[in-house]
Amino acid sequence: MKGFKSAFGFNSKVLSALQEKTKEMDEFSRHGGLVFDELKLSENINVKASGELTGFVDLGPFTDDRNKTEASDHGFVVMFQPFQATSKGITCKVPHPVEPGRNVHFISDFPHLIKCIRNAFVSTGLHIPDAHVLVDVVREAWKKDSESLTLKVMPHITQSHVQPTEFVKMKVNLAFQLFSEEVLKEIFLFKVHLAKTFKMTPSPETFLQKMERLIFIMTARIPSKGLKCDSASAKFLEDYLPFLREWEKHAAKHGGGFLSDSTALGLRVTIQSTLSLLSYVTSTLKYTYLLTANLSQDKMENVFGVVRQAFGSNDHPSPEQFLVVINNMAFYSLARPAKGGNSPPELVTALLEPCDVPEQKGARVTALVDSLLDEGNLPHAKEVLERHASLLDHDGMVEKKSDSRVIFYIAG
């Protein structure tokens, strides 16, 4: 690990190692999606042994002059997640900018969408086409079940599920459990009591059934639960889009009770992209099923959890800590051999070669300047040199210099 060096930006050595690792894979295994997210960092400036200052905003060639001296407070991570594992006017995909005949699909983080739906359900209720559903019915059923000293119908449901605090609302598992089959069974068991208590309030059973089914389909992790073409699950997703349109129209007539614009848009785009991806991987790549859990950002959140805990409990690690952990995880994910096997020496060698990220940036600037000089465009070449001078040589950021005679006298 000591020989593995990197910096912010795209490292060609890591990409070469990735190419080396995937060259033996078939096309079936090489397809996946790009997951990207940002992590809040604490501002911290470090001095390397060479005297270089690190910890400033670094967007490569896109860094503005005014940002070069600002301390960075966010880290951006791009992760590749393979698919394979052990509304009107909305576009869920765009043509691939490089490879004709293929599309780039857009998918929102499904667990985050469920949290948003849960928050609306708990706070104000929702006006679905059948009725105005409220969490009060579920809360009353939970209280009735809590009074029992014998076996409980839903032992996993707590007050945090039916009356979540602002902090608890961030937990994905509680949102999923509120829309679980366990809650449906409880409502069925206490339906007589609930009917007497809430004479004018419809039961949210239909809404909970739709949400439970949607979560089941969109979180498939094993082949037996994978999403397949022409299946009942695929038909459910297709029917869910008209349901959203009908729900939106119904809520508008009653002055509210629909999802927020961003949540509704994210849900529509995610469902459409899932169906489009299912069609692509089954028809073109000959997949038998699609594990929909691999379309979420769970893996990215796991990485962020490791970064926050690597140096102790720290919600906002420094840029240097962030870079060290991400580099180590990138090295491990590529160099880790398959179970019972060994990593090829070419792969490890590619990772251990000296990092040339700064050299790559400088080489691109040099090539651009040479091209402009060949064209005779001297003003533009001068502008590029001034803008990217720090990439061609170390920028000492000297504000003032001492008198050379004083320096000579002190130095002897």
mmCIF file of C-alpha atoms in Angstrom:
data_model
loop_
_atom_site.group_PDB
_atom_site.id
_atom_site.type_symbol
_atom_site.label_atom_id
_atom_site.label_comp_id
_atom_site.label_asym_id
_atom_site.label_seq_id
_atom_site.Cartn_x
_atom_site.Cartn_y
_atom_site.Cartn_z
ATOM 1 C CA MET A 1 0.000 0.000 0.000
ATOM 2 C CA LYS A 2 2.929 2.388 0.608
ATOM 3 C CA GLY A 3 3.716 2.312 -3.102
ATOM 4 C CA PHE A 4 0.189 3.320 -4.097
ATOM 5 C CA LYS A 5 0.025 7.071 -4.565
ATOM 6 C CA SER A 6 -2.815 9.141 -5.886
ATOM 7 C CA ALA A 7 -4.384 12.569 -5.830
ATOM 8 C CA PHE A 8 -7.729 14.161 -6.496
ATOM 9 C CA GLY A 9 -8.964 13.639 -10.032
ATOM 10 C CA PHE A 10 -8.968 10.701 -12.442
ATOM 11 C CA ASN A 11 -5.825 8.600 -12.107
ATOM 12 C CA SER A 12 -4.901 6.874 -15.365
ATOM 13 C CA LYS A 13 -3.110 4.122 -13.411
ATOM 14 C CA VAL A 14 -6.315 3.182 -11.621
ATOM 15 C CA LEU A 15 -8.182 3.174 -14.924
ATOM 16 C CA SER A 16 -5.437 0.997 -16.465
ATOM 17 C CA ALA A 17 -5.714 -1.419 -13.550
ATOM 18 C CA LEU A 18 -9.480 -1.488 -13.992
ATOM 19 C CA GLN A 19 -9.011 -2.299 -17.679
ATOM 20 C CA GLU A 20 -6.573 -5.066 -16.743
ATOM 21 C CA LYS A 21 -9.014 -6.541 -14.247
ATOM 22 C CA THR A 22 -12.018 -6.492 -16.572
ATOM 23 C CA LYS A 23 -10.394 -7.642 -19.812
ATOM 24 C CA GLU A 24 -11.226 -11.275 -19.035
ATOM 25 C CA MET A 25 -14.852 -10.496 -18.203
ATOM 26 C CA ASP A 26 -17.553 -11.095 -20.754
ATOM 27 C CA GLU A 27 -19.853 -8.317 -21.892
ATOM 28 C CA PHE A 28 -22.569 -9.716 -19.649
ATOM 29 C CA SER A 29 -20.519 -8.936 -16.533
ATOM 30 C CA ARG A 30 -19.114 -5.566 -17.584
ATOM 31 C CA HIS A 31 -22.399 -3.672 -17.615
ATOM 32 C CA GLY A 32 -23.366 -1.540 -14.663
ATOM 33 C CA GLY A 33 -24.109 1.981 -13.562
ATOM 34 C CA LEU A 34 -22.153 4.986 -12.311
ATOM 35 C CA VAL A 35 -23.080 6.123 -8.810
ATOM 36 C CA PHE A 36 -21.865 9.533 -7.677
ATOM 37 C CA ASP A 37 -22.379 11.518 -4.500
ATOM 38 C CA GLU A 38 -20.673 14.138 -2.346
ATOM 39 C CA LEU A 39 -19.457 13.982 1.253
ATOM 40 C CA LYS A 40 -19.174 16.964 3.615
ATOM 41 C CA LEU A 41 -15.576 17.523 4.716
ATOM 42 C CA SER A 42 -13.997 19.746 7.348
ATOM 43 C CA GLU A 43 -11.760 22.475 5.961
ATOM 44 C CA ASN A 44 -8.103 21.636 6.571
ATOM 45 C CA ILE A 45 -4.878 22.789 4.859
ATOM 46 C CA ASN A 46 -1.894 20.401 4.933
ATOM 47 C CA VAL A 47 1.748 20.938 4.022
ATOM 48 C CA LYS A 48 3.480 18.068 2.215
ATOM 49 C CA ALA A 49 7.156 17.201 2.643
ATOM 50 C CA SER A 50 7.822 18.966 -0.656
ATOM 51 C CA GLY A 51 6.351 22.171 0.743
ATOM 52 C CA GLU A 52 3.196 21.962 -1.381
ATOM 53 C CA LEU A 53 -0.045 23.047 0.247
ATOM 54 C CA THR A 54 -3.032 20.720 -0.146
ATOM 55 C CA GLY A 55 -6.654 20.985 0.841
ATOM 56 C CA PHE A 56 -7.781 23.638 -1.638
ATOM 57 C CA VAL A 57 -10.634 23.330 -4.119
ATOM 58 C CA ASP A 58 -9.466 21.055 -6.939
ATOM 59 C CA LEU A 59 -11.722 20.630 -9.959
ATOM 60 C CA GLY A 60 -8.868 19.940 -12.338
ATOM 61 C CA PRO A 61 -8.961 22.104 -15.478
ATOM 62 C CA PHE A 62 -12.396 23.412 -14.424
ATOM 63 C CA THR A 63 -11.125 25.109 -11.249
ATOM 64 C CA ASP A 64 -11.830 28.841 -11.353
ATOM 65 C CA ASP A 65 -9.082 31.243 -10.339
ATOM 66 C CA ARG A 66 -11.170 32.528 -7.458
ATOM 67 C CA ASN A 67 -11.559 28.992 -6.044
ATOM 68 C CA LYS A 68 -7.910 27.945 -6.196
ATOM 69 C CA THR A 69 -7.169 29.505 -2.800
ATOM 70 C CA GLU A 70 -10.406 28.394 -1.102
ATOM 71 C CA ALA A 71 -10.312 25.459 1.308
ATOM 72 C CA SER A 72 -12.349 22.510 0.057
ATOM 73 C CA ASP A 73 -15.320 21.457 2.188
ATOM 74 C CA HIS A 74 -16.799 18.653 0.042
ATOM 75 C CA GLY A 75 -15.450 15.478 -1.540
ATOM 76 C CA PHE A 76 -16.935 13.964 -4.702
ATOM 77 C CA VAL A 77 -16.841 10.212 -5.357
ATOM 78 C CA VAL A 78 -17.680 8.312 -8.549
ATOM 79 C CA MET A 79 -18.327 4.586 -8.169
ATOM 80 C CA PHE A 80 -19.071 1.862 -10.708
ATOM 81 C CA GLN A 81 -21.737 -0.589 -9.548
ATOM 82 C CA PRO A 82 -22.364 -3.641 -11.761
ATOM 83 C CA PHE A 83 -25.849 -4.887 -12.457
ATOM 84 C CA GLN A 84 -24.740 -8.462 -11.975
ATOM 85 C CA ALA A 85 -24.180 -9.641 -8.402
ATOM 86 C CA THR A 86 -23.886 -12.739 -6.258
ATOM 87 C CA SER A 87 -44.762 10.614 -16.706
ATOM 88 C CA LYS A 88 -45.550 12.707 -19.726
ATOM 89 C CA GLY A 89 -42.766 15.080 -20.612
ATOM 90 C CA ILE A 90 -40.259 13.344 -18.322
ATOM 91 C CA THR A 91 -37.165 11.788 -19.860
ATOM 92 C CA CYS A 92 -35.468 8.985 -17.957
ATOM 93 C CA LYS A 93 -32.651 8.466 -20.460
ATOM 94 C CA VAL A 94 -30.610 10.315 -23.070
ATOM 95 C CA PRO A 95 -28.536 9.029 -26.003
ATOM 96 C CA HIS A 96 -25.013 7.984 -25.084
ATOM 97 C CA PRO A 97 -22.686 10.891 -25.975
ATOM 98 C CA VAL A 98 -19.918 8.590 -27.259
ATOM 99 C CA GLU A 99 -21.420 5.264 -28.293
ATOM 100 C CA PRO A 100 -24.397 5.464 -30.694
ATOM 101 C CA GLY A 101 -27.205 3.010 -30.136
ATOM 102 C CA ARG A 102 -26.910 3.095 -26.347
ATOM 103 C CA ASN A 103 -28.560 5.300 -23.714
ATOM 104 C CA VAL A 104 -27.584 6.826 -20.397
ATOM 105 C CA HIS A 105 -30.354 6.279 -17.817
ATOM 106 C CA PHE A 106 -31.042 8.483 -14.794
ATOM 107 C CA ILE A 107 -32.187 6.971 -11.504
ATOM 108 C CA SER A 108 -32.880 8.646 -8.161
ATOM 109 C CA ASP A 109 -31.864 6.966 -4.927
ATOM 110 C CA PHE A 110 -34.941 4.816 -4.204
ATOM 111 C CA PRO A 111 -34.505 4.618 -0.381
ATOM 112 C CA HIS A 112 -34.414 8.421 -0.268
ATOM 113 C CA LEU A 113 -37.680 8.580 -2.233
ATOM 114 C CA ILE A 114 -39.328 6.209 0.239
ATOM 115 C CA LYS A 115 -38.201 8.403 3.135
ATOM 116 C CA CYS A 116 -39.796 11.420 1.453
ATOM 117 C CA ILE A 117 -43.075 9.543 0.927
ATOM 118 C CA ARG A 118 -43.030 8.375 4.560
ATOM 119 C CA ASN A 119 -42.465 11.923 5.796
ATOM 120 C CA ALA A 120 -45.475 13.209 3.848
ATOM 121 C CA PHE A 121 -47.616 10.288 5.049
ATOM 122 C CA VAL A 122 -46.683 10.902 8.699
ATOM 123 C CA SER A 123 -46.906 14.704 8.714
ATOM 124 C CA THR A 124 -50.004 15.698 6.713
ATOM 125 C CA GLY A 125 -51.405 12.534 5.171
ATOM 126 C CA LEU A 126 -51.935 11.800 1.489
ATOM 127 C CA HIS A 127 -54.974 12.186 -0.779
ATOM 128 C CA ILE A 128 -54.808 9.055 -2.924
ATOM 129 C CA PRO A 129 -57.669 8.385 -5.378
ATOM 130 C CA ASP A 130 -59.423 6.021 -2.958
ATOM 131 C CA ALA A 131 -59.248 8.075 0.227
ATOM 132 C CA HIS A 132 -57.331 10.487 2.442
ATOM 133 C CA VAL A 133 -54.895 8.210 4.268
ATOM 134 C CA LEU A 134 -53.341 9.172 7.600
ATOM 135 C CA VAL A 135 -50.748 7.563 9.827
ATOM 136 C CA ASP A 136 -53.167 7.896 12.774
ATOM 137 C CA VAL A 137 -54.699 4.529 11.912
ATOM 138 C CA VAL A 138 -51.315 2.807 12.016
ATOM 139 C CA ARG A 139 -50.425 4.632 15.238
ATOM 140 C CA GLU A 140 -53.638 3.481 16.931
ATOM 141 C CA ALA A 141 -53.059 -0.104 15.815
ATOM 142 C CA TRP A 142 -49.518 0.080 17.214
ATOM 143 C CA LYS A 143 -50.827 1.334 20.573
ATOM 144 C CA LYS A 144 -53.359 -1.490 20.673
ATOM 145 C CA ASP A 145 -50.664 -4.032 19.892
ATOM 146 C CA SER A 146 -48.319 -2.528 22.514
ATOM 147 C CA GLU A 147 -50.904 -3.106 25.245
ATOM 148 C CA SER A 148 -50.757 -6.844 24.673
ATOM 149 C CA LEU A 149 -48.640 -8.792 27.170
ATOM 150 C CA THR A 150 -48.592 -11.860 24.942
ATOM 151 C CA LEU A 151 -47.291 -12.317 21.414
ATOM 152 C CA LYS A 152 -47.383 -9.145 19.357
ATOM 153 C CA VAL A 153 -48.442 -8.824 15.747
ATOM 154 C CA MET A 154 -45.696 -6.380 14.805
ATOM 155 C CA PRO A 155 -42.841 -6.608 17.297
ATOM 156 C CA HIS A 156 -40.491 -4.607 15.068
ATOM 157 C CA ILE A 157 -42.654 -1.466 14.957
ATOM 158 C CA THR A 158 -41.885 1.158 17.601
ATOM 159 C CA GLN A 159 -42.842 4.726 18.371
ATOM 160 C CA SER A 160 -39.976 5.865 16.143
ATOM 161 C CA HIS A 161 -41.859 4.394 13.182
ATOM 162 C CA VAL A 162 -45.214 6.099 13.773
ATOM 163 C CA GLN A 163 -43.902 9.306 15.418
ATOM 164 C CA PRO A 164 -40.402 9.822 14.004
ATOM 165 C CA THR A 165 -38.233 12.689 15.193
ATOM 166 C CA GLU A 166 -36.236 14.819 12.763
ATOM 167 C CA PHE A 167 -33.141 12.679 13.350
ATOM 168 C CA VAL A 168 -35.023 9.379 13.076
ATOM 169 C CA LYS A 169 -36.518 10.472 9.746
ATOM 170 C CA MET A 170 -33.073 9.975 8.204
ATOM 171 C CA LYS A 171 -33.120 6.216 8.857
ATOM 172 C CA VAL A 172 -34.091 4.233 5.780
ATOM 173 C CA ASN A 173 -34.949 0.985 7.554
ATOM 174 C CA LEU A 174 -37.679 2.650 9.624
ATOM 175 C CA ALA A 175 -39.343 4.010 6.493
ATOM 176 C CA PHE A 176 -39.255 0.588 4.848
ATOM 177 C CA GLN A 177 -40.678 -1.126 7.946
ATOM 178 C CA LEU A 178 -43.584 1.319 8.179
ATOM 179 C CA PHE A 179 -44.724 0.105 4.738
ATOM 180 C CA SER A 180 -44.056 -3.560 5.511
ATOM 181 C CA GLU A 181 -46.325 -6.590 5.470
ATOM 182 C CA GLU A 182 -46.107 -6.614 9.262
ATOM 183 C CA VAL A 183 -48.125 -3.389 9.475
ATOM 184 C CA LEU A 184 -50.699 -4.714 6.999
ATOM 185 C CA LYS A 185 -51.264 -7.801 9.152
ATOM 186 C CA GLU A 186 -51.733 -5.623 12.221
ATOM 187 C CA ILE A 187 -54.350 -3.446 10.521
ATOM 188 C CA PHE A 188 -56.189 -6.575 9.410
ATOM 189 C CA LEU A 189 -56.130 -8.032 12.945
ATOM 190 C CA PHE A 190 -57.473 -4.865 14.593
ATOM 191 C CA LYS A 191 -59.781 -3.792 11.771
ATOM 192 C CA VAL A 192 -62.898 -3.985 13.978
ATOM 193 C CA HIS A 193 -61.343 -1.775 16.658
ATOM 194 C CA LEU A 194 -60.002 0.633 14.059
ATOM 195 C CA ALA A 195 -63.380 0.874 12.327
ATOM 196 C CA LYS A 196 -65.022 1.915 15.618
ATOM 197 C CA THR A 197 -62.263 4.381 16.510
ATOM 198 C CA PHE A 198 -61.967 5.980 13.076
ATOM 199 C CA LYS A 199 -65.497 5.985 11.715
ATOM 200 C CA MET A 200 -64.813 8.833 9.291
ATOM 201 C CA THR A 201 -61.188 7.968 8.472
ATOM 202 C CA PRO A 202 -60.609 5.414 5.694
ATOM 203 C CA SER A 203 -58.113 2.635 6.248
ATOM 204 C CA PRO A 204 -54.698 3.168 4.608
ATOM 205 C CA GLU A 205 -54.547 -0.536 3.759
ATOM 206 C CA THR A 206 -54.674 -0.051 -0.030
ATOM 207 C CA PHE A 207 -51.944 2.577 0.054
ATOM 208 C CA LEU A 208 -49.729 0.454 2.312
ATOM 209 C CA GLN A 209 -50.173 -2.543 0.007
ATOM 210 C CA LYS A 210 -48.993 -0.516 -2.989
ATOM 211 C CA MET A 211 -45.993 0.826 -1.084
ATOM 212 C CA GLU A 212 -45.044 -2.600 0.281
ATOM 213 C CA ARG A 213 -45.190 -4.090 -3.205
ATOM 214 C CA LEU A 214 -43.159 -1.220 -4.695
ATOM 215 C CA ILE A 215 -40.423 -1.596 -2.063
ATOM 216 C CA PHE A 216 -40.314 -5.361 -2.574
ATOM 217 C CA ILE A 217 -39.798 -4.949 -6.331
ATOM 218 C CA MET A 218 -37.249 -2.129 -6.136
ATOM 219 C CA THR A 219 -35.022 -3.762 -3.493
ATOM 220 C CA ALA A 220 -34.464 -7.197 -5.048
ATOM 221 C CA ARG A 221 -31.066 -8.585 -3.975
ATOM 222 C CA ILE A 222 -31.330 -12.293 -4.786
ATOM 223 C CA PRO A 223 -32.173 -14.050 -8.081
ATOM 224 C CA SER A 224 -35.455 -15.482 -6.830
ATOM 225 C CA LYS A 225 -36.752 -11.929 -6.254
ATOM 226 C CA GLY A 226 -35.162 -10.364 -9.342
ATOM 227 C CA LEU A 227 -37.267 -8.265 -11.714
ATOM 228 C CA LYS A 228 -38.107 -10.129 -14.928
ATOM 229 C CA CYS A 229 -39.711 -9.068 -18.177
ATOM 230 C CA ASP A 230 -43.417 -9.820 -18.631
ATOM 231 C CA SER A 231 -43.720 -10.626 -14.929
ATOM 232 C CA ALA A 232 -46.345 -9.453 -12.459
ATOM 233 C CA SER A 233 -43.750 -7.180 -10.876
ATOM 234 C CA ALA A 234 -42.957 -5.485 -14.195
ATOM 235 C CA LYS A 235 -46.685 -5.043 -14.836
ATOM 236 C CA PHE A 236 -47.042 -3.463 -11.379
ATOM 237 C CA LEU A 237 -44.349 -0.881 -12.185
ATOM 238 C CA GLU A 238 -46.025 -0.074 -15.502
ATOM 239 C CA ASP A 239 -49.359 0.436 -13.735
ATOM 240 C CA TYR A 240 -47.786 2.564 -11.011
ATOM 241 C CA LEU A 241 -47.122 5.443 -13.422
ATOM 242 C CA PRO A 242 -50.838 5.910 -14.320
ATOM 243 C CA PHE A 243 -51.597 5.612 -10.590
ATOM 244 C CA LEU A 244 -49.260 8.537 -9.891
ATOM 245 C CA ARG A 245 -50.979 10.652 -12.561
ATOM 246 C CA GLU A 246 -54.425 9.832 -11.164
ATOM 247 C CA TRP A 247 -53.203 10.504 -7.626
ATOM 248 C CA GLU A 248 -51.826 13.901 -8.641
ATOM 249 C CA LYS A 249 -55.111 14.950 -10.292
ATOM 250 C CA HIS A 250 -57.153 13.763 -7.300
ATOM 251 C CA ALA A 251 -54.935 15.606 -4.812
ATOM 252 C CA ALA A 252 -55.133 18.823 -6.852
ATOM 253 C CA LYS A 253 -58.942 18.775 -6.531
ATOM 254 C CA HIS A 254 -58.649 18.485 -2.740
ATOM 255 C CA GLY A 255 -56.063 21.215 -2.266
ATOM 256 C CA GLY A 256 -53.050 19.010 -1.626
ATOM 257 C CA GLY A 257 -52.081 15.569 -0.446
ATOM 258 C CA PHE A 258 -49.666 14.639 -3.227
ATOM 259 C CA LEU A 259 -45.907 14.204 -3.135
ATOM 260 C CA SER A 260 -43.487 17.091 -3.511
ATOM 261 C CA ASP A 261 -42.461 17.976 -7.062
ATOM 262 C CA SER A 262 -38.934 16.602 -6.621
ATOM 263 C CA THR A 263 -40.141 13.335 -5.041
ATOM 264 C CA ALA A 264 -42.796 12.750 -7.705
ATOM 265 C CA LEU A 265 -40.323 13.520 -10.494
ATOM 266 C CA GLY A 266 -37.679 11.246 -8.966
ATOM 267 C CA LEU A 267 -40.152 8.399 -8.539
ATOM 268 C CA ARG A 268 -41.417 8.657 -12.118
ATOM 269 C CA VAL A 269 -37.917 8.832 -13.600
ATOM 270 C CA THR A 270 -36.698 5.929 -11.453
ATOM 271 C CA ILE A 271 -39.591 3.641 -12.416
ATOM 272 C CA GLN A 272 -39.280 4.503 -16.114
ATOM 273 C CA SER A 273 -35.514 3.982 -16.071
ATOM 274 C CA THR A 274 -35.900 0.661 -14.267
ATOM 275 C CA LEU A 275 -38.325 -0.605 -16.905
ATOM 276 C CA SER A 276 -36.118 0.694 -19.728
ATOM 277 C CA LEU A 277 -33.012 -0.925 -18.222
ATOM 278 C CA LEU A 278 -34.903 -4.173 -17.722
ATOM 279 C CA SER A 279 -35.813 -4.213 -21.405
ATOM 280 C CA TYR A 280 -32.207 -3.461 -22.424
ATOM 281 C CA VAL A 281 -30.415 -6.001 -20.227
ATOM 282 C CA THR A 282 -32.860 -8.809 -21.027
ATOM 283 C CA SER A 283 -33.108 -8.238 -24.788
ATOM 284 C CA THR A 284 -29.581 -7.047 -25.623
ATOM 285 C CA LEU A 285 -27.437 -8.615 -22.899
ATOM 286 C CA LYS A 286 -29.630 -11.700 -22.406
ATOM 287 C CA TYR A 287 -30.011 -11.164 -18.662
ATOM 288 C CA THR A 288 -32.614 -13.392 -17.077
ATOM 289 C CA TYR A 289 -33.489 -10.871 -14.380
ATOM 290 C CA LEU A 290 -32.420 -7.500 -12.954
ATOM 291 C CA LEU A 291 -31.439 -7.074 -9.301
ATOM 292 C CA THR A 292 -33.055 -3.710 -8.653
ATOM 293 C CA ALA A 293 -31.199 -3.177 -5.358
ATOM 294 C CA ASN A 294 -28.092 -2.518 -7.464
ATOM 295 C CA LEU A 295 -29.766 0.606 -8.859
ATOM 296 C CA SER A 296 -29.698 2.400 -5.487
ATOM 297 C CA GLN A 297 -26.894 4.275 -3.738
ATOM 298 C CA ASP A 298 -26.551 1.813 -0.850
ATOM 299 C CA LYS A 299 -22.963 0.939 -1.784
ATOM 300 C CA MET A 300 -22.001 4.600 -1.917
ATOM 301 C CA GLU A 301 -23.522 5.197 1.517
ATOM 302 C CA ASN A 302 -21.521 2.223 2.821
ATOM 303 C CA VAL A 303 -18.332 3.820 1.464
ATOM 304 C CA PHE A 304 -19.181 7.129 3.136
ATOM 305 C CA GLY A 305 -19.777 5.266 6.398
ATOM 306 C CA VAL A 306 -16.289 3.752 6.197
ATOM 307 C CA VAL A 307 -14.776 7.181 5.480
ATOM 308 C CA ARG A 308 -16.516 8.721 8.497
ATOM 309 C CA GLN A 309 -15.463 5.919 10.860
ATOM 310 C CA ALA A 310 -11.916 5.303 9.594
ATOM 311 C CA PHE A 311 -10.356 7.907 11.914
ATOM 312 C CA GLY A 312 -12.872 7.531 14.708
ATOM 313 C CA SER A 313 -16.429 8.806 14.741
ATOM 314 C CA ASN A 314 -16.168 11.876 12.524
ATOM 315 C CA ASP A 315 -19.100 13.136 10.475
ATOM 316 C CA HIS A 316 -16.886 15.593 8.585
ATOM 317 C CA PRO A 317 -13.408 14.165 7.862
ATOM 318 C CA SER A 318 -10.693 16.408 6.467
ATOM 319 C CA PRO A 319 -9.789 16.341 2.744
ATOM 320 C CA GLU A 320 -6.552 14.496 3.559
ATOM 321 C CA GLN A 321 -8.397 11.812 5.555
ATOM 322 C CA PHE A 322 -11.006 11.518 2.816
ATOM 323 C CA LEU A 323 -8.336 11.051 0.134
ATOM 324 C CA VAL A 324 -6.391 8.439 2.146
ATOM 325 C CA VAL A 325 -9.443 6.254 2.814
ATOM 326 C CA ILE A 326 -10.837 6.524 -0.727
ATOM 327 C CA ASN A 327 -7.430 5.637 -2.217
ATOM 328 C CA ASN A 328 -7.050 2.639 0.087
ATOM 329 C CA MET A 329 -10.523 1.389 -0.775
ATOM 330 C CA ALA A 330 -9.877 1.904 -4.502
ATOM 331 C CA PHE A 331 -6.633 -0.082 -4.215
ATOM 332 C CA TYR A 332 -8.301 -2.874 -2.238
ATOM 333 C CA SER A 333 -11.314 -3.185 -4.536
ATOM 334 C CA LEU A 334 -9.030 -3.615 -7.572
ATOM 335 C CA ALA A 335 -6.202 -5.669 -6.039
ATOM 336 C CA ARG A 336 -8.465 -7.982 -4.031
ATOM 337 C CA PRO A 337 -8.346 -11.405 -5.679
ATOM 338 C CA ALA A 338 -11.324 -13.612 -6.306
ATOM 339 C CA LYS A 339 -12.062 -16.109 -3.563
ATOM 340 C CA GLY A 340 -9.469 -18.875 -3.760
ATOM 341 C CA GLY A 341 -7.401 -17.058 -6.410
ATOM 342 C CA ASN A 342 -4.611 -14.541 -6.799
ATOM 343 C CA SER A 343 -4.419 -11.076 -8.310
ATOM 344 C CA PRO A 344 -2.410 -11.068 -11.563
ATOM 345 C CA PRO A 345 0.976 -9.340 -11.169
ATOM 346 C CA GLU A 346 0.180 -6.936 -14.015
ATOM 347 C CA LEU A 347 -2.766 -5.575 -12.032
ATOM 348 C CA VAL A 348 -0.762 -4.883 -8.876
ATOM 349 C CA THR A 349 2.112 -3.423 -10.913
ATOM 350 C CA ALA A 350 -0.260 -1.009 -12.632
ATOM 351 C CA LEU A 351 -1.532 0.182 -9.268
ATOM 352 C CA LEU A 352 1.935 0.602 -7.741
ATOM 353 C CA GLU A 353 3.361 2.715 -10.552
ATOM 354 C CA PRO A 354 3.918 6.327 -9.495
ATOM 355 C CA CYS A 355 0.882 8.540 -9.722
ATOM 356 C CA ASP A 356 0.964 10.932 -12.623
ATOM 357 C CA VAL A 357 -2.267 12.867 -12.077
ATOM 358 C CA PRO A 358 -0.477 16.239 -11.801
ATOM 359 C CA GLU A 359 1.735 15.347 -14.782
ATOM 360 C CA GLN A 360 -1.336 14.434 -16.831
ATOM 361 C CA LYS A 361 -2.941 17.788 -16.067
ATOM 362 C CA GLY A 362 0.261 19.640 -16.949
ATOM 363 C CA ALA A 363 0.698 17.622 -20.137
ATOM 364 C CA ARG A 364 -2.802 18.537 -21.307
ATOM 365 C CA VAL A 365 -2.148 22.223 -20.698
ATOM 366 C CA THR A 366 1.227 22.017 -22.471
ATOM 367 C CA ALA A 367 -0.345 20.291 -25.473
ATOM 368 C CA LEU A 368 -3.064 22.947 -25.638
ATOM 369 C CA VAL A 369 -0.508 25.774 -25.490
ATOM 370 C CA ASP A 370 1.621 24.142 -28.200
ATOM 371 C CA SER A 371 -1.437 23.794 -30.408
ATOM 372 C CA LEU A 372 -2.347 27.461 -29.930
ATOM 373 C CA LEU A 373 1.223 28.553 -30.678
ATOM 374 C CA ASP A 374 1.234 26.485 -33.864
ATOM 375 C CA GLU A 375 -1.942 28.279 -34.905
ATOM 376 C CA GLY A 376 -0.383 31.639 -34.080
ATOM 377 C CA ASN A 377 -3.006 32.398 -31.436
ATOM 378 C CA LEU A 378 -0.639 34.082 -28.968
ATOM 379 C CA PRO A 379 -3.254 35.946 -26.843
ATOM 380 C CA HIS A 380 -5.199 32.753 -26.160
ATOM 381 C CA ALA A 381 -1.977 30.837 -25.380
ATOM 382 C CA LYS A 382 -0.983 33.526 -22.872
ATOM 383 C CA GLU A 383 -4.420 33.348 -21.254
ATOM 384 C CA VAL A 384 -4.168 29.551 -20.884
ATOM 385 C CA LEU A 385 -0.686 29.814 -19.369
ATOM 386 C CA GLU A 386 -1.807 32.382 -16.821
ATOM 387 C CA ARG A 387 -4.921 30.421 -15.905
ATOM 388 C CA HIS A 388 -3.152 27.071 -15.453
ATOM 389 C CA ALA A 389 0.288 28.214 -14.320
ATOM 390 C CA SER A 390 -0.012 26.195 -11.095
ATOM 391 C CA LEU A 391 -0.263 22.957 -13.114
ATOM 392 C CA LEU A 392 2.970 23.586 -14.985
ATOM 393 C CA ASP A 393 5.036 24.438 -11.932
ATOM 394 C CA HIS A 394 4.551 24.612 -8.196
ATOM 395 C CA ASP A 395 2.693 27.740 -7.242
ATOM 396 C CA GLY A 396 4.273 29.049 -4.074
ATOM 397 C CA MET A 397 1.512 31.636 -3.562
ATOM 398 C CA VAL A 398 4.115 34.276 -2.584
ATOM 399 C CA GLU A 399 2.505 37.519 -1.484
ATOM 400 C CA LYS A 400 5.718 39.410 -0.626
ATOM 401 C CA LYS A 401 9.455 38.730 -0.882
ATOM 402 C CA SER A 402 12.164 39.918 1.472
ATOM 403 C CA ASP A 403 14.894 42.193 0.190
ATOM 404 C CA SER A 404 17.521 40.063 -1.574
ATOM 405 C CA ARG A 405 20.321 41.878 0.306
ATOM 406 C CA VAL A 406 18.799 40.919 3.658
ATOM 407 C CA ILE A 407 18.425 37.312 2.519
ATOM 408 C CA PHE A 408 22.072 37.255 1.398
ATOM 409 C CA TYR A 409 23.231 38.711 4.741
ATOM 410 C CA ILE A 410 21.245 36.189 6.836
ATOM 411 C CA ALA A 411 22.356 33.256 4.677
ATOM 412 C CA GLY A 412 25.992 34.231 5.163
#
